[in-house]
């Protein structure tokens, strides 16, 4: 969470997945894996790699990989303001997965002109279901 003036708290969603860390890493660090639980994309886990997430009716968003630390952390810039980070903690036969969606500012707006304050609340609720979908997809 950021404490800088004018920023809004990061979105953080954590779930324990009943699969080993390597299985979860594959699901959050490859285009095929991320497409299964989030949105179609052409991600490659290489720092500096530029890719797109296909948001359907919201269009395609440009992204750029900024951190790759297999099998523990992947981060990428999403659109003009946001960063998504996937953090994994090895718990043996289980993995603790945390999604962090940062880059929210009180006076910011998305590429579509929607205020961050409004979109953040909507996306916070959406991430709850998406993180559960990741767990359900892997545990099926």
Short mmCIF file of C-alpha atoms in Angstrom, two decimals, residues 27-139:
data_model
loop_
_atom_site.label_atom_id
_atom_site.label_comp_id
_atom_site.label_asym_id
_atom_site.label_seq_id
_atom_site.Cartn_x
_atom_site.Cartn_y
_atom_site.Cartn_z
CA UNK A 27 -0.42 -20.44 -14.57
CA UNK A 28 0.64 -16.86 -13.80
CA UNK A 29 3.74 -16.47 -15.98
CA UNK A 30 2.67 -17.76 -19.41
CA UNK A 31 0.19 -16.48 -21.98
CA UNK A 32 -1.73 -19.76 -21.95
CA UNK A 33 -1.81 -19.91 -18.16
CA UNK A 34 -2.98 -16.31 -17.66
CA UNK A 35 -5.56 -16.63 -20.45
CA UNK A 36 -7.18 -19.54 -18.60
CA UNK A 37 -8.12 -17.43 -15.57
CA UNK A 38 -7.83 -13.77 -16.57
CA UNK A 39 -7.84 -12.41 -20.14
CA UNK A 40 -6.35 -13.42 -23.49
CA UNK A 41 -2.81 -12.13 -23.86
CA UNK A 42 0.57 -12.79 -25.45
CA UNK A 43 2.73 -12.59 -22.30
CA UNK A 44 6.26 -13.94 -22.24
CA UNK A 45 8.06 -13.92 -18.87
CA UNK A 46 11.05 -11.83 -19.98
CA UNK A 47 11.94 -8.45 -18.46
CA UNK A 48 11.24 -5.75 -21.05
CA UNK A 49 8.86 -7.93 -23.08
CA UNK A 50 5.96 -5.87 -24.43
CA UNK A 51 2.60 -7.60 -24.81
CA UNK A 52 -1.12 -6.95 -24.86
CA UNK A 53 -4.03 -8.02 -22.70
CA UNK A 54 -7.30 -8.33 -24.63
CA UNK A 55 -10.02 -6.79 -22.48
CA UNK A 56 -12.80 -7.63 -24.92
CA UNK A 57 -15.21 -4.68 -24.97
CA UNK A 58 -12.58 -2.47 -23.29
CA UNK A 59 -10.06 -3.16 -26.05
CA UNK A 60 -6.45 -4.21 -25.86
CA UNK A 61 -4.11 -2.81 -23.23
CA UNK A 62 -0.39 -2.45 -23.74
CA UNK A 63 1.78 -4.06 -21.08
CA UNK A 64 5.49 -4.45 -20.34
CA UNK A 65 7.14 -7.04 -18.09
CA UNK A 66 9.21 -5.34 -15.36
CA UNK A 67 10.13 -8.14 -12.91
CA UNK A 68 10.61 -11.88 -13.40
CA UNK A 69 11.84 -13.90 -10.39
CA UNK A 70 10.80 -17.53 -11.03
CA UNK A 71 8.87 -19.02 -9.33
CA UNK A 72 8.19 -16.25 -6.84
CA UNK A 73 7.33 -12.98 -8.55
CA UNK A 74 6.21 -11.52 -11.86
CA UNK A 75 5.32 -7.85 -12.41
CA UNK A 76 4.21 -5.90 -15.44
CA UNK A 77 3.05 -2.42 -16.31
CA UNK A 78 -0.56 -2.44 -17.48
CA UNK A 79 -1.77 0.49 -19.54
CA UNK A 80 -0.52 3.95 -18.70
CA UNK A 81 -0.76 3.86 -14.89
CA UNK A 82 -0.99 0.43 -13.35
CA UNK A 83 1.34 -2.34 -12.29
CA UNK A 84 0.19 -5.91 -11.68
CA UNK A 85 2.37 -8.09 -9.48
CA UNK A 86 1.91 -11.79 -8.85
CA UNK A 87 3.68 -12.97 -5.68
CA UNK A 88 4.00 -16.66 -4.83
CA UNK A 89 5.05 -18.26 -1.54
CA UNK A 90 6.00 -21.94 -1.45
CA UNK A 91 4.00 -23.82 1.19
CA UNK A 92 5.02 -27.35 0.13
CA UNK A 93 2.01 -28.93 -1.56
CA UNK A 94 0.26 -25.56 -1.52
CA UNK A 95 1.11 -22.06 -2.77
CA UNK A 96 0.09 -18.73 -1.32
CA UNK A 97 -0.69 -16.44 -4.26
CA UNK A 98 -1.05 -12.68 -3.87
CA UNK A 99 -2.12 -10.33 -6.64
CA UNK A 100 -1.16 -6.67 -6.16
CA UNK A 101 -2.72 -4.06 -8.45
CA UNK A 102 -0.95 -0.74 -7.87
CA UNK A 103 -0.70 2.67 -9.51
CA UNK A 104 -3.93 4.25 -8.30
CA UNK A 105 -4.03 8.03 -7.85
CA UNK A 106 -6.84 10.13 -6.42
CA UNK A 107 -6.87 12.45 -9.42
CA UNK A 108 -5.97 9.81 -12.03
CA UNK A 109 -8.12 8.45 -14.83
CA UNK A 110 -7.90 5.42 -17.10
CA UNK A 111 -7.18 5.61 -20.82
CA UNK A 112 -10.98 5.58 -21.20
CA UNK A 113 -11.45 8.66 -19.01
CA UNK A 114 -12.84 6.81 -15.99
CA UNK A 115 -11.68 8.18 -12.60
CA UNK A 116 -9.30 5.89 -10.70
CA UNK A 117 -11.40 6.27 -7.54
CA UNK A 118 -14.40 4.71 -9.31
CA UNK A 119 -12.54 2.07 -11.31
CA UNK A 120 -10.46 0.98 -8.31
CA UNK A 121 -13.55 -0.04 -6.34
CA UNK A 122 -15.00 -1.95 -9.29
CA UNK A 123 -11.71 -3.72 -9.98
CA UNK A 124 -11.16 -4.54 -6.30
CA UNK A 125 -14.42 -6.50 -6.35
CA UNK A 126 -13.57 -8.08 -9.68
CA UNK A 127 -10.15 -9.31 -8.51
CA UNK A 128 -11.84 -11.29 -5.71
CA UNK A 129 -13.57 -13.48 -8.29
CA UNK A 130 -10.62 -13.61 -10.68
CA UNK A 131 -8.21 -14.83 -7.99
CA UNK A 132 -10.78 -17.46 -6.96
CA UNK A 133 -11.02 -18.47 -10.63
CA UNK A 134 -7.24 -18.98 -10.72
CA UNK A 135 -7.45 -21.31 -7.72
CA UNK A 136 -10.46 -23.17 -9.12
CA UNK A 137 -8.80 -23.58 -12.54
CA UNK A 138 -5.67 -25.08 -10.98
CA UNK A 139 -7.48 -27.26 -8.47
#
